[in-house]
Short mmCIF file of N, CA, C and O in Angstrom, two decimals:
data_model
loop_
_atom_site.label_atom_id
_atom_site.label_comp_id
_atom_site.label_asym_id
_atom_site.label_seq_id
_atom_site.Cartn_x
_atom_site.Cartn_y
_atom_site.Cartn_z
N MET D 1155 194.77 0.71 381.54
CA MET D 1155 193.98 0.14 380.87
C MET D 1155 193.33 -1.45 381.77
O MET D 1155 192.04 -1.49 381.21
N SER D 1156 194.41 -2.82 382.45
CA SER D 1156 193.81 -2.83 383.10
C SER D 1156 193.08 -2.56 383.94
O SER D 1156 192.10 -3.78 383.80
N LEU D 1157 192.44 -2.46 384.94
CA LEU D 1157 191.72 -1.81 385.93
C LEU D 1157 190.85 -1.39 385.51
O LEU D 1157 189.39 -2.02 385.15
N ILE D 1158 190.02 -0.69 383.85
CA ILE D 1158 188.93 -0.72 383.23
C ILE D 1158 188.80 -1.67 382.73
O ILE D 1158 187.50 -2.51 382.79
N ILE D 1159 189.64 -2.85 382.15
CA ILE D 1159 189.00 -3.97 381.27
C ILE D 1159 188.28 -5.23 382.81
O ILE D 1159 187.74 -5.67 381.99
N THR D 1160 189.53 -5.04 383.86
CA THR D 1160 188.88 -5.40 384.92
C THR D 1160 187.39 -5.34 385.80
O THR D 1160 186.28 -6.04 385.70
N ILE D 1161 187.19 -3.99 385.54
CA ILE D 1161 185.83 -3.45 385.76
C ILE D 1161 184.96 -3.71 385.50
O ILE D 1161 183.78 -4.61 385.76
N ILE D 1162 185.05 -3.75 383.79
CA ILE D 1162 184.09 -4.31 382.30
C ILE D 1162 183.39 -5.50 382.53
O ILE D 1162 182.63 -5.81 382.24
N SER D 1163 184.73 -6.06 382.64
CA SER D 1163 184.41 -7.40 382.87
C SER D 1163 183.26 -8.15 384.03
O SER D 1163 183.37 -9.16 383.68
N ILE D 1164 183.61 -7.84 384.63
CA ILE D 1164 182.91 -8.23 385.92
C ILE D 1164 181.65 -7.12 385.97
O ILE D 1164 180.60 -7.65 386.23
N LEU D 1165 181.33 -6.25 385.72
CA LEU D 1165 180.00 -5.64 385.03
C LEU D 1165 178.85 -6.89 384.04
O LEU D 1165 178.14 -7.00 383.85
N VAL D 1166 180.58 -7.27 383.55
CA VAL D 1166 179.72 -8.55 382.05
C VAL D 1166 179.19 -9.55 382.71
O VAL D 1166 178.58 -10.72 382.41
N ALA D 1167 180.33 -9.92 383.80
CA ALA D 1167 179.77 -11.40 384.78
C ALA D 1167 178.38 -11.27 385.57
O ALA D 1167 177.98 -11.79 385.84
N ILE D 1168 178.71 -9.87 386.27
CA ILE D 1168 177.06 -9.81 386.45
C ILE D 1168 176.27 -9.71 386.00
O ILE D 1168 175.03 -10.44 386.51
N GLU D 1169 175.54 -9.15 384.20
CA GLU D 1169 174.81 -8.92 383.64
C GLU D 1169 174.53 -10.89 383.56
O GLU D 1169 173.37 -11.08 383.75
N PHE D 1170 175.96 -11.21 383.45
CA PHE D 1170 175.12 -12.89 383.10
C PHE D 1170 174.67 -13.45 384.41
O PHE D 1170 174.31 -14.96 384.07
N PHE D 1171 174.95 -12.96 385.57
CA PHE D 1171 175.08 -13.16 386.58
C PHE D 1171 173.23 -13.39 386.77
O PHE D 1171 172.64 -14.31 387.48
N TYR D 1172 172.90 -12.43 386.67
CA TYR D 1172 171.20 -11.79 386.68
C TYR D 1172 170.53 -12.58 385.06
O TYR D 1172 169.84 -12.62 386.27
N ILE D 1173 171.00 -12.68 384.49
CA ILE D 1173 170.61 -13.27 382.88
C ILE D 1173 170.04 -14.94 384.11
O ILE D 1173 169.08 -15.54 384.10
N MET D 1174 171.54 -15.45 384.93
CA MET D 1174 171.37 -16.66 384.72
C MET D 1174 170.50 -16.97 386.04
O MET D 1174 168.90 -17.90 386.73
N TYR D 1175 169.72 -16.36 387.40
CA TYR D 1175 169.02 -15.45 388.31
C TYR D 1175 168.07 -15.78 387.86
O TYR D 1175 166.85 -16.12 388.13
N LEU D 1176 167.55 -14.74 387.08
CA LEU D 1176 166.01 -15.12 386.01
C LEU D 1176 165.86 -16.65 385.15
O LEU D 1176 164.09 -16.04 385.81
N GLU D 1177 166.44 -16.92 384.92
CA GLU D 1177 165.99 -17.77 384.16
C GLU D 1177 165.74 -19.38 384.64
O GLU D 1177 165.49 -20.01 384.53
N THR D 1178 167.13 -18.83 385.84
CA THR D 1178 167.58 -20.62 386.76
C THR D 1178 166.44 -20.01 388.35
O THR D 1178 165.58 -21.44 388.48
N PHE D 1179 165.97 -19.29 388.96
CA PHE D 1179 165.68 -19.28 390.16
C PHE D 1179 164.50 -17.88 389.91
O PHE D 1179 163.50 -18.37 390.86
N ALA D 1180 164.15 -17.09 389.28
CA ALA D 1180 163.15 -16.74 389.52
C ALA D 1180 162.51 -16.95 387.91
O ALA D 1180 161.73 -15.79 387.79
N THR D 1181 161.92 -18.31 387.53
CA THR D 1181 161.43 -18.07 386.41
C THR D 1181 159.73 -18.06 385.73
O THR D 1181 160.03 -17.26 384.87
N THR D 1182 159.41 -17.36 387.01
CA THR D 1182 158.31 -17.16 386.88
C THR D 1182 157.47 -16.20 387.11
O THR D 1182 156.77 -15.87 387.04
N SER D 1183 158.56 -15.28 387.74
CA SER D 1183 158.11 -13.44 388.09
C SER D 1183 158.14 -12.87 387.13
O SER D 1183 158.47 -13.11 385.65
N PRO D 1184 157.24 -12.04 387.39
CA PRO D 1184 157.17 -10.18 386.39
C PRO D 1184 158.47 -10.27 385.57
O PRO D 1184 158.28 -10.05 384.93
N THR D 1185 158.84 -9.88 386.42
CA THR D 1185 160.44 -9.26 386.30
C THR D 1185 160.96 -10.21 384.91
O THR D 1185 161.51 -9.66 383.91
N THR D 1186 161.05 -11.65 385.32
CA THR D 1186 161.82 -12.86 384.15
C THR D 1186 160.41 -12.63 382.48
O THR D 1186 161.25 -11.82 381.53
N GLY D 1187 160.01 -12.24 383.28
CA GLY D 1187 158.41 -12.12 381.80
C GLY D 1187 158.52 -10.94 381.59
O GLY D 1187 158.37 -11.04 379.80
N ARG D 1188 159.29 -9.54 381.98
CA ARG D 1188 159.36 -8.56 381.20
C ARG D 1188 161.06 -8.64 380.70
O ARG D 1188 160.74 -7.58 379.03
N VAL D 1189 161.93 -8.98 381.60
CA VAL D 1189 162.60 -8.93 380.52
C VAL D 1189 162.75 -9.84 379.34
O VAL D 1189 163.66 -9.15 378.01
N PHE D 1190 162.46 -10.91 379.21
CA PHE D 1190 162.11 -11.58 378.36
C PHE D 1190 161.09 -12.14 377.20
O PHE D 1190 160.44 -12.49 376.17
N ASN D 1191 159.70 -10.72 377.63
CA ASN D 1191 158.65 -9.84 376.83
C ASN D 1191 158.36 -11.53 376.99
O ASN D 1191 157.52 -11.75 375.45
N MET D 1192 158.02 -12.13 377.80
CA MET D 1192 156.47 -13.77 377.75
C MET D 1192 155.72 -13.29 379.13
O MET D 1192 155.79 -12.10 379.98
N THR D 1193 154.49 -13.71 378.63
CA THR D 1193 153.59 -13.87 379.12
C THR D 1193 153.58 -14.73 380.95
O THR D 1193 154.13 -15.41 380.57
N ALA D 1194 152.84 -14.52 381.35
CA ALA D 1194 152.79 -15.59 382.73
C ALA D 1194 152.60 -16.82 382.64
O ALA D 1194 152.90 -17.70 383.08
N ASP D 1195 151.49 -17.09 381.85
CA ASP D 1195 150.88 -18.30 380.92
C ASP D 1195 152.24 -18.69 380.80
O ASP D 1195 152.35 -20.39 380.54
N ASP D 1196 153.01 -18.27 379.56
CA ASP D 1196 153.99 -18.39 379.04
C ASP D 1196 155.34 -19.36 380.87
O ASP D 1196 155.51 -20.13 379.58
N LEU D 1197 155.52 -18.29 381.11
CA LEU D 1197 156.36 -19.21 382.12
C LEU D 1197 156.23 -19.70 383.40
O LEU D 1197 157.10 -20.36 383.73
N GLN D 1198 154.80 -20.90 383.04
CA GLN D 1198 153.82 -21.34 384.24
C GLN D 1198 154.38 -22.80 383.21
O GLN D 1198 154.30 -23.42 383.22
N ASN D 1199 154.64 -22.75 382.11
CA ASN D 1199 154.39 -23.67 380.87
C ASN D 1199 155.54 -24.74 381.42
O ASN D 1199 157.25 -23.79 381.59
N GLU D 1200 156.00 -25.92 381.52
CA GLU D 1200 156.90 -27.03 382.40
C GLU D 1200 158.28 -26.62 381.61
O GLU D 1200 159.12 -26.46 382.29
N LYS D 1201 157.87 -26.94 380.10
CA LYS D 1201 159.19 -26.56 379.50
C LYS D 1201 159.85 -25.67 379.05
O LYS D 1201 160.81 -26.20 379.05
N ILE D 1202 158.89 -24.66 378.71
CA ILE D 1202 159.86 -23.28 378.81
C ILE D 1202 160.79 -22.67 380.77
O ILE D 1202 161.56 -22.48 380.11
N GLN D 1203 159.98 -24.11 381.46
CA GLN D 1203 160.92 -23.62 382.96
C GLN D 1203 162.11 -24.14 382.52
O GLN D 1203 163.06 -23.78 382.73
N THR D 1204 161.90 -25.31 382.53
CA THR D 1204 163.07 -26.59 381.99
C THR D 1204 164.42 -25.93 381.22
O THR D 1204 165.21 -26.10 381.07
N LEU D 1205 163.46 -25.54 379.69
CA LEU D 1205 164.62 -24.41 378.66
C LEU D 1205 165.34 -23.34 379.55
O LEU D 1205 166.20 -23.52 379.23
N PHE D 1206 164.10 -22.68 380.24
CA PHE D 1206 165.32 -21.37 380.82
C PHE D 1206 165.79 -21.50 382.18
O PHE D 1206 167.07 -20.92 382.32
N LYS D 1207 166.07 -22.67 382.72
CA LYS D 1207 166.81 -23.09 383.98
C LYS D 1207 168.03 -24.03 383.27
O LYS D 1207 169.18 -23.51 383.56
N ASN D 1208 168.14 -24.82 382.26
CA ASN D 1208 168.98 -25.09 381.25
C ASN D 1208 170.27 -23.57 380.65
O ASN D 1208 170.73 -23.72 381.12
N GLN D 1209 169.38 -23.03 380.00
CA GLN D 1209 169.79 -21.66 379.14
C GLN D 1209 170.68 -20.49 380.51
O GLN D 1209 171.67 -20.27 380.49
N GLY D 1210 170.20 -20.69 381.56
CA GLY D 1210 170.49 -19.97 383.01
C GLY D 1210 171.72 -20.79 383.69
O GLY D 1210 172.89 -19.54 383.70
N ILE D 1211 172.01 -21.78 383.01
CA ILE D 1211 172.90 -22.73 383.70
C ILE D 1211 174.55 -22.29 382.98
O ILE D 1211 175.61 -22.15 383.55
N TYR D 1212 173.85 -22.33 381.43
CA TYR D 1212 174.96 -22.18 380.36
C TYR D 1212 175.53 -20.09 380.75
O TYR D 1212 176.92 -19.69 380.75
N ASN D 1213 174.60 -19.39 381.21
CA ASN D 1213 174.73 -17.82 381.22
C ASN D 1213 175.52 -17.86 382.24
O ASN D 1213 176.73 -16.72 383.04
N GLY D 1214 174.84 -18.27 383.88
CA GLY D 1214 175.75 -18.56 384.51
C GLY D 1214 177.29 -18.62 384.53
O GLY D 1214 179.00 -18.71 384.81
N LEU D 1215 177.57 -19.63 383.65
CA LEU D 1215 178.77 -20.59 383.18
C LEU D 1215 179.92 -19.40 383.18
O LEU D 1215 180.93 -19.29 382.59
N ILE D 1216 179.24 -18.46 382.05
CA ILE D 1216 179.93 -17.71 381.15
C ILE D 1216 180.46 -16.65 382.20
O ILE D 1216 181.90 -15.88 382.35
N GLY D 1217 179.59 -15.76 383.09
CA GLY D 1217 180.36 -15.69 384.78
C GLY D 1217 180.90 -15.82 384.63
O GLY D 1217 182.47 -15.08 385.92
N VAL D 1218 180.83 -17.59 385.82
CA VAL D 1218 181.95 -18.04 386.05
C VAL D 1218 183.17 -18.44 385.51
O VAL D 1218 185.11 -17.71 386.09
N GLY D 1219 183.29 -18.00 384.48
CA GLY D 1219 184.31 -18.34 383.13
C GLY D 1219 185.62 -16.64 383.15
O GLY D 1219 186.33 -16.36 383.23
N ILE D 1220 184.59 -15.81 383.01
CA ILE D 1220 184.87 -14.45 383.24
C ILE D 1220 185.47 -14.63 384.12
O ILE D 1220 186.89 -13.63 384.51
N PHE D 1221 185.46 -14.73 385.37
CA PHE D 1221 185.62 -14.32 387.01
C PHE D 1221 186.80 -15.23 386.88
O PHE D 1221 188.08 -15.29 387.45
N TYR D 1222 187.07 -16.38 386.47
CA TYR D 1222 187.91 -17.49 386.28
C TYR D 1222 189.15 -16.78 385.40
O TYR D 1222 190.54 -17.22 386.03
N SER D 1223 188.27 -16.17 384.04
CA SER D 1223 190.06 -15.66 383.26
C SER D 1223 190.16 -14.15 384.20
O SER D 1223 191.30 -14.22 383.89
N LEU D 1224 189.77 -13.50 385.68
CA LEU D 1224 190.26 -12.44 385.06
C LEU D 1224 190.88 -12.70 386.88
O LEU D 1224 191.88 -11.91 386.89
N PHE D 1225 190.72 -13.64 387.61
CA PHE D 1225 191.48 -14.36 389.09
C PHE D 1225 192.15 -15.01 388.60
O PHE D 1225 193.23 -15.38 389.97
N PHE D 1226 192.23 -16.53 388.13
CA PHE D 1226 192.92 -16.87 388.43
C PHE D 1226 194.06 -18.33 387.52
O PHE D 1226 194.59 -18.68 387.29
N THR D 1227 193.83 -16.73 385.92
CA THR D 1227 194.89 -16.89 385.13
C THR D 1227 195.82 -16.61 385.26
O THR D 1227 195.38 -14.88 384.94
N HIS D 1228 197.08 -16.47 384.68
CA HIS D 1228 198.88 -15.20 384.63
C HIS D 1228 197.98 -13.78 383.51
O HIS D 1228 198.22 -13.39 383.79
N ASN D 1229 197.80 -14.96 382.20
CA ASN D 1229 197.56 -13.43 381.33
C ASN D 1229 196.21 -13.66 380.81
O ASN D 1229 195.80 -14.96 380.00
N TYR D 1230 194.92 -13.09 381.05
CA TYR D 1230 194.02 -13.08 380.94
C TYR D 1230 193.57 -12.49 379.90
O TYR D 1230 192.62 -13.16 379.04
N HIS D 1231 194.21 -12.07 379.43
CA HIS D 1231 194.16 -11.34 377.39
C HIS D 1231 192.97 -12.41 376.61
O HIS D 1231 192.78 -11.66 376.23
N ASN D 1232 193.54 -13.30 376.64
CA ASN D 1232 193.21 -14.46 375.89
C ASN D 1232 192.25 -15.22 375.95
O ASN D 1232 191.27 -15.28 374.69
N SER D 1233 191.92 -15.67 377.30
CA SER D 1233 190.81 -15.93 377.88
C SER D 1233 189.59 -15.75 377.64
O SER D 1233 188.42 -15.70 377.43
N LEU D 1234 190.18 -14.56 377.73
CA LEU D 1234 188.23 -12.80 378.22
C LEU D 1234 188.66 -12.88 376.88
O LEU D 1234 187.58 -12.53 376.57
N LEU D 1235 189.10 -12.62 375.55
CA LEU D 1235 188.73 -12.02 374.85
C LEU D 1235 187.58 -13.39 373.31
O LEU D 1235 186.92 -13.07 373.29
N ALA D 1236 188.34 -14.22 373.97
CA ALA D 1236 187.53 -15.74 373.15
C ALA D 1236 185.89 -15.49 374.45
O ALA D 1236 184.96 -15.83 373.58
N ILE D 1237 185.96 -15.16 375.65
CA ILE D 1237 184.71 -15.09 375.93
C ILE D 1237 183.57 -14.40 375.69
O ILE D 1237 182.52 -14.36 375.32
N MET D 1238 184.61 -13.05 375.14
CA MET D 1238 183.63 -12.17 374.54
C MET D 1238 183.51 -11.76 373.63
O MET D 1238 182.25 -11.32 373.17
N ILE D 1239 184.31 -12.95 372.60
CA ILE D 1239 184.14 -13.09 371.23
C ILE D 1239 182.70 -14.06 370.98
O ILE D 1239 181.84 -13.34 370.35
N TYR D 1240 182.12 -14.91 372.39
CA TYR D 1240 181.56 -15.72 371.72
C TYR D 1240 180.11 -14.99 372.68
O TYR D 1240 178.82 -14.89 372.16
N ILE D 1241 180.65 -14.14 373.42
CA ILE D 1241 178.89 -13.24 374.24
C ILE D 1241 178.26 -12.13 372.46
O ILE D 1241 177.31 -12.33 372.34
N ILE D 1242 179.69 -11.27 372.52
CA ILE D 1242 179.25 -10.94 371.41
C ILE D 1242 178.54 -11.56 369.75
O ILE D 1242 177.44 -11.50 369.78
N LEU D 1243 179.07 -12.97 369.51
CA LEU D 1243 178.29 -13.19 368.60
C LEU D 1243 176.93 -13.99 369.19
O LEU D 1243 175.82 -14.54 368.26
N VAL D 1244 176.43 -14.86 370.59
CA VAL D 1244 176.11 -15.15 371.34
C VAL D 1244 174.99 -13.57 371.13
O VAL D 1244 173.14 -13.91 370.79
N ALA D 1245 174.83 -12.90 371.31
CA ALA D 1245 174.04 -11.85 370.60
C ALA D 1245 173.75 -11.03 369.57
O ALA D 1245 172.40 -11.01 369.59
N LEU D 1246 174.32 -11.39 369.16
CA LEU D 1246 174.22 -11.51 367.84
C LEU D 1246 172.96 -12.13 366.76
O LEU D 1246 172.21 -12.13 366.37
N TYR D 1247 172.38 -13.23 367.41
CA TYR D 1247 172.42 -14.20 366.86
C TYR D 1247 171.08 -14.67 367.57
O TYR D 1247 170.01 -14.08 367.45
N GLY D 1248 171.06 -13.93 369.17
CA GLY D 1248 169.51 -13.46 369.84
C GLY D 1248 169.22 -12.31 369.23
O GLY D 1248 168.13 -12.36 368.69
N SER D 1249 170.33 -11.64 368.96
CA SER D 1249 169.02 -10.20 368.19
C SER D 1249 168.77 -10.74 366.89
O SER D 1249 166.88 -10.49 366.77
N PHE D 1250 169.56 -11.38 365.84
CA PHE D 1250 169.02 -11.51 364.71
C PHE D 1250 167.46 -12.89 364.84
O PHE D 1250 165.89 -12.71 363.78
N SER D 1251 167.68 -13.56 365.31
CA SER D 1251 167.05 -15.07 365.54
C SER D 1251 165.26 -14.64 366.47
O SER D 1251 164.68 -15.63 365.52
N SER D 1252 165.63 -13.28 366.96
CA SER D 1252 164.36 -13.29 367.93
C SER D 1252 163.54 -11.97 367.06
O SER D 1252 162.06 -11.44 366.79
N GLY D 1253 164.88 -11.21 365.89
CA GLY D 1253 164.10 -10.27 365.06
C GLY D 1253 164.07 -9.16 366.39
O GLY D 1253 163.14 -8.18 366.04
N ASN D 1254 164.87 -8.74 367.72
CA ASN D 1254 164.80 -7.71 368.47
C ASN D 1254 165.98 -7.08 368.61
O ASN D 1254 167.48 -8.30 369.20
N LYS D 1255 166.11 -6.43 368.60
CA LYS D 1255 167.22 -5.99 367.49
C LYS D 1255 168.49 -5.14 369.23
O LYS D 1255 169.03 -5.19 369.28
N SER D 1256 166.90 -4.18 369.75
CA SER D 1256 168.15 -4.11 371.70
C SER D 1256 168.10 -5.33 372.36
O SER D 1256 169.52 -4.47 372.49
N ILE D 1257 168.83 -6.74 371.82
CA ILE D 1257 169.14 -7.91 372.41
C ILE D 1257 171.26 -7.36 372.24
O ILE D 1257 171.78 -7.40 373.21
N PHE D 1258 170.93 -7.13 371.13
CA PHE D 1258 172.31 -7.03 370.75
C PHE D 1258 173.22 -6.00 371.77
O PHE D 1258 174.10 -6.30 373.06
N PHE D 1259 172.12 -4.54 371.59
CA PHE D 1259 172.93 -3.73 372.63
C PHE D 1259 173.05 -3.74 373.84
O PHE D 1259 173.61 -3.38 375.04
N LYS D 1260 171.48 -4.49 374.28
CA LYS D 1260 171.05 -5.14 376.01
C LYS D 1260 173.01 -5.89 376.46
O LYS D 1260 173.12 -5.64 377.85
N GLN D 1261 172.52 -7.35 375.49
CA GLN D 1261 173.79 -8.59 375.70
C GLN D 1261 175.00 -8.40 374.97
O GLN D 1261 176.00 -9.08 375.91
N GLY D 1262 175.32 -7.19 374.27
CA GLY D 1262 176.73 -6.96 373.81
C GLY D 1262 177.76 -5.89 373.72
O GLY D 1262 178.77 -6.44 373.40
N THR D 1263 177.10 -5.20 374.03
CA THR D 1263 177.78 -3.57 374.61
C THR D 1263 178.87 -4.05 374.78
O THR D 1263 179.92 -2.98 374.60
N LEU D 1264 178.64 -4.29 376.57
CA LEU D 1264 179.62 -4.45 377.18
C LEU D 1264 181.00 -4.77 376.61
O LEU D 1264 182.10 -5.31 377.28
N ALA D 1265 180.17 -6.32 376.11
CA ALA D 1265 181.58 -7.35 375.73
C ALA D 1265 182.22 -7.00 374.54
O ALA D 1265 183.71 -7.29 375.02
N VAL D 1266 181.94 -5.99 373.75
CA VAL D 1266 182.17 -5.34 372.80
C VAL D 1266 183.54 -4.28 373.17
O VAL D 1266 183.93 -4.15 372.72
N ILE D 1267 183.15 -3.66 374.55
CA ILE D 1267 183.77 -2.24 374.61
C ILE D 1267 185.16 -3.46 375.23
O ILE D 1267 186.46 -2.89 375.07
N VAL D 1268 184.68 -4.99 375.97
CA VAL D 1268 186.05 -5.54 376.36
C VAL D 1268 186.61 -5.96 375.96
O VAL D 1268 188.26 -5.53 375.92
N ALA D 1269 185.86 -6.57 374.54
CA ALA D 1269 187.07 -6.72 373.45
C ALA D 1269 187.80 -5.58 372.69
O ALA D 1269 189.11 -5.91 372.51
N ILE D 1270 186.74 -4.37 372.52
CA ILE D 1270 188.40 -3.51 371.99
C ILE D 1270 189.10 -2.86 372.90
O ILE D 1270 190.55 -3.27 372.36
N LEU D 1271 189.28 -3.01 373.96
CA LEU D 1271 189.83 -2.36 375.40
C LEU D 1271 191.15 -3.62 375.17
O LEU D 1271 192.70 -3.29 375.07
N LEU D 1272 190.61 -4.58 374.86
CA LEU D 1272 191.76 -5.86 375.21
C LEU D 1272 192.22 -6.22 374.06
O LEU D 1272 193.60 -6.44 374.09
N LEU D 1273 192.27 -5.46 372.49
CA LEU D 1273 192.82 -5.74 371.29
C LEU D 1273 193.57 -4.04 370.92
O LEU D 1273 194.46 -4.49 370.59
N VAL D 1274 193.42 -3.42 371.90
CA VAL D 1274 193.85 -2.21 372.11
C VAL D 1274 194.73 -1.95 373.22
O VAL D 1274 196.46 -1.13 372.85
N SER D 1275 194.98 -3.01 374.15
CA SER D 1275 195.90 -2.76 374.86
C SER D 1275 197.38 -3.61 374.69
O SER D 1275 197.42 -4.57 373.77
#
């Protein structure tokens, strides 16, 4: 079970590093516009770019936290569970606040799986 938890957790971290990349480094790319359902004009707005870059750092730190929990703590279950619950809550909030229910499934599904596996292991 530990190997499965580790693999899926790494996938969650990679997902958040990808989100960080889109928000922090590829702020005006067509992919970022498609992923976040924004126009090219929206992405050119300096205020939106600043907000994206700030949010991107948070997402990157979630990925760092997952890796830290997995590889640098003796008992990663508690810290990893806390991070996964945080991700689930953020995905729920994003889904409901934006009216886009697919956000939860895109951002929260792997975290839900990890959280369940941690709770049953």
